[in-house]
Amino acid sequence: MNINIEMEKTDNAAGGGEIYDLAIIGGGPAGLSAGLYGARARLKTLLIERGLFGGQAATTDHIANYPGFPEGVGGAELAERMSQQAQAFGLETVFGEVTGVKNDGGLKMIDLSGTNYTARTLIIATGSEPSQLGVPGEAEFRGKGVSYCATCDGAFFRNKDIVVVGGGDAAVEEGIYLTRFARQVTIVHRRDKFRATQVVQEHAFANPKIKLIWNAVVEEIKGGQVVEAVKLRDTVKGTTQEIPASGVFIYVGTKPNTAFLGDLLQLDDRGYIPADERMHTSAPGIFAAGDVRRKDLRQVVTAVSDGAIAAVEAEKYVEAQREAGVTSGRK
Ligand code: NAP
């Protein structure tokens, strides 16, 4: 992918002060699905992505539960297929960080680090990012043994000992993935029961390279130049122990990417966007899709569903505005 070429192309397109029917912030599965549905509905649609297409899914080595791929599919490959499909329908894309959004009644103004884009409707599909433990050594050793992405960094730990922290799907699935490289993977979980899906748990229990430490939390990540050990505290007995490790992969949930929204729309107490089943947020003409939305099941399949619904609702909103003769938010 040539990011510079894409930026130049779209910046030129926006230079004429064009108004997009639909702007989408975030190029993960939700945003790409919204882009596909929006562009296919002949809405003039722009998708803004700050990094690579695919979001968190693109950092997943193997997605086993996306319908239509009985052998599973790599996250990066799925993202590439989705972006190609959406762009074939006419989706425009631009790369950069959105620093703010203003809602001027009918029009939404998006500030992309100084370049402004205007759209009649907006879909926020900015997803979420890994939460941190907040323990000593975590920030210091980030990139020196501490990682939040097994697909990105796992290969650096061939025949080494790895600690994975967490008990959800991400921790257990990525722990299994890391056994391809590691000598041993120790999953440390703060309770005595995983939150992960049963079938995923069963794979972990059956894997001889995986060791489990229940009822334990990380107190400190220790080392010299790089990570050498993890200090754990037993949450039941109160005792501590240090286990040697070269890598620490942290999967303790995620937090939403909504800080840039300011008071544009209503957020819940954790920063997620409440939206109804038609993806409408508290702000008319602004929709939310994917992991950034308050919901129970965060999967690729629910993200793409959200994106499709949000784009169809955006289309209805644009139509209603046109019928009402609203061509600009500036009255
Ligand atoms: P999650 O399901 O929220 O799990 C977070 C885990 O981290 C929990 O086990 C939690 O413990 C633990 N935790 C939270 N804060 C902690 C702390 N400060 N110290 C130690 N442990 C802590 O998050 P996730 O695994 O990232 O998954 C997020 C969503 O994506 C879920 O809906 C998940 O199903 C989905 N997902 C799906 C797949 C898949 O289906 N292929 C793969 C990855 C993720 P408790 O259990 O005690 O709360």
mmCIF file of N, CA and C in Angstrom, residues 26 34 49 66 71 77-78 100 112 139 158 170 173 201 211 213 216-217 222 224 227 233 253 261 264 268 286 296 306:
data_model
loop_
_atom_site.group_PDB
_atom_site.id
_atom_site.type_symbol
_atom_site.label_atom_id
_atom_site.label_comp_id
_atom_site.label_asym_id
_atom_site.label_seq_id
_atom_site.Cartn_x
_atom_site.Cartn_y
_atom_site.Cartn_z
ATOM 1 N N GLY A 26 -12.016 5.573 10.718
ATOM 2 C CA GLY A 26 -11.592 4.253 11.177
ATOM 3 C C GLY A 26 -11.728 3.210 10.087
ATOM 4 N N ALA A 34 -18.753 -0.357 6.345
ATOM 5 C CA ALA A 34 -19.546 0.860 6.112
ATOM 6 C C ALA A 34 -19.143 1.496 4.784
ATOM 7 N N GLU A 49 -8.283 6.713 7.826
ATOM 8 C CA GLU A 49 -7.621 5.716 8.676
ATOM 9 C C GLU A 49 -6.267 6.278 9.111
ATOM 10 N N TYR A 66 -14.916 -16.376 11.442
ATOM 11 C CA TYR A 66 -15.564 -15.469 10.492
ATOM 12 C C TYR A 66 -16.242 -16.318 9.421
ATOM 13 N N GLU A 71 -11.502 -22.724 6.920
ATOM 14 C CA GLU A 71 -10.122 -23.006 7.360
ATOM 15 C C GLU A 71 -9.565 -21.867 8.210
ATOM 16 N N GLU A 77 -5.023 -10.484 5.971
ATOM 17 C CA GLU A 77 -5.558 -10.865 4.657
ATOM 18 C C GLU A 77 -7.028 -10.459 4.538
ATOM 19 N N LEU A 78 -7.777 -10.682 5.605
ATOM 20 C CA LEU A 78 -9.200 -10.327 5.577
ATOM 21 C C LEU A 78 -9.359 -8.813 5.391
ATOM 22 N N GLY A 100 -10.193 16.415 15.541
ATOM 23 C CA GLY A 100 -11.423 16.986 16.082
ATOM 24 C C GLY A 100 -12.545 16.920 15.057
ATOM 25 N N LEU A 112 -8.457 16.901 9.997
ATOM 26 C CA LEU A 112 -7.458 15.842 9.839
ATOM 27 C C LEU A 112 -6.083 16.499 9.920
ATOM 28 N N ALA A 139 5.749 0.386 31.032
ATOM 29 C CA ALA A 139 6.075 1.420 30.033
ATOM 30 C C ALA A 139 7.564 1.372 29.688
ATOM 31 N N ARG A 158 11.588 -16.702 19.922
ATOM 32 C CA ARG A 158 11.818 -18.124 19.623
ATOM 33 C C ARG A 158 12.589 -18.782 20.761
ATOM 34 N N ALA A 170 -8.727 -12.802 23.871
ATOM 35 C CA ALA A 170 -7.464 -12.322 23.292
ATOM 36 C C ALA A 170 -6.276 -12.979 23.992
ATOM 37 N N GLU A 173 -6.258 -16.908 23.164
ATOM 38 C CA GLU A 173 -5.958 -17.185 21.747
ATOM 39 C C GLU A 173 -4.530 -16.797 21.396
ATOM 40 N N GLN A 201 -10.570 -22.120 25.394
ATOM 41 C CA GLN A 201 -9.991 -22.624 26.650
ATOM 42 C C GLN A 201 -9.512 -24.060 26.480
ATOM 43 N N LYS A 211 1.386 -23.145 30.325
ATOM 44 C CA LYS A 211 1.280 -23.325 31.768
ATOM 45 C C LYS A 211 0.324 -22.239 32.273
ATOM 46 N N ILE A 213 -1.184 -19.957 35.507
ATOM 47 C CA ILE A 213 -1.089 -19.518 36.904
ATOM 48 C C ILE A 213 -2.360 -18.736 37.204
ATOM 49 N N ALA A 216 -3.518 -14.712 40.155
ATOM 50 C CA ALA A 216 -2.267 -13.968 40.279
ATOM 51 C C ALA A 216 -2.324 -12.690 39.457
ATOM 52 N N VAL A 217 -1.727 -11.640 40.010
ATOM 53 C CA VAL A 217 -1.623 -10.382 39.266
ATOM 54 C C VAL A 217 -0.149 -9.994 39.150
ATOM 55 N N LYS A 222 10.363 -6.805 35.426
ATOM 56 C CA LYS A 222 11.731 -6.469 35.806
ATOM 57 C C LYS A 222 12.730 -6.856 34.715
ATOM 58 N N GLY A 224 16.964 -5.692 32.843
ATOM 59 C CA GLY A 224 18.057 -4.737 32.694
ATOM 60 C C GLY A 224 17.789 -3.926 31.433
ATOM 61 N N VAL A 227 13.352 -7.226 29.203
ATOM 62 C CA VAL A 227 12.614 -7.932 30.255
ATOM 63 C C VAL A 227 13.329 -9.224 30.646
ATOM 64 N N ARG A 233 1.834 -11.535 42.283
ATOM 65 C CA ARG A 233 1.278 -11.656 43.636
ATOM 66 C C ARG A 233 0.057 -12.564 43.575
ATOM 67 N N GLY A 253 -7.979 -6.487 28.115
ATOM 68 C CA GLY A 253 -9.122 -5.722 27.643
ATOM 69 C C GLY A 253 -8.686 -4.513 26.823
ATOM 70 N N LEU A 261 -13.235 13.037 20.228
ATOM 71 C CA LEU A 261 -14.609 13.485 19.963
ATOM 72 C C LEU A 261 -15.043 14.634 20.875
ATOM 73 N N LEU A 264 -18.796 16.087 21.359
ATOM 74 C CA LEU A 264 -19.595 15.990 20.124
ATOM 75 C C LEU A 264 -20.866 15.189 20.329
ATOM 76 N N ASP A 268 -20.478 6.757 27.183
ATOM 77 C CA ASP A 268 -20.801 6.169 28.486
ATOM 78 C C ASP A 268 -19.633 6.397 29.453
ATOM 79 N N ILE A 286 -24.856 11.329 12.952
ATOM 80 C CA ILE A 286 -23.586 10.700 13.351
ATOM 81 C C ILE A 286 -23.891 9.307 13.903
ATOM 82 N N ASP A 296 -22.057 -5.859 23.837
ATOM 83 C CA ASP A 296 -21.532 -7.026 24.543
ATOM 84 C C ASP A 296 -20.559 -7.854 23.703
ATOM 85 N N ASP A 306 -22.438 -3.967 12.121
ATOM 86 C CA ASP A 306 -22.647 -2.571 12.536
ATOM 87 C C ASP A 306 -22.373 -1.610 11.381
#
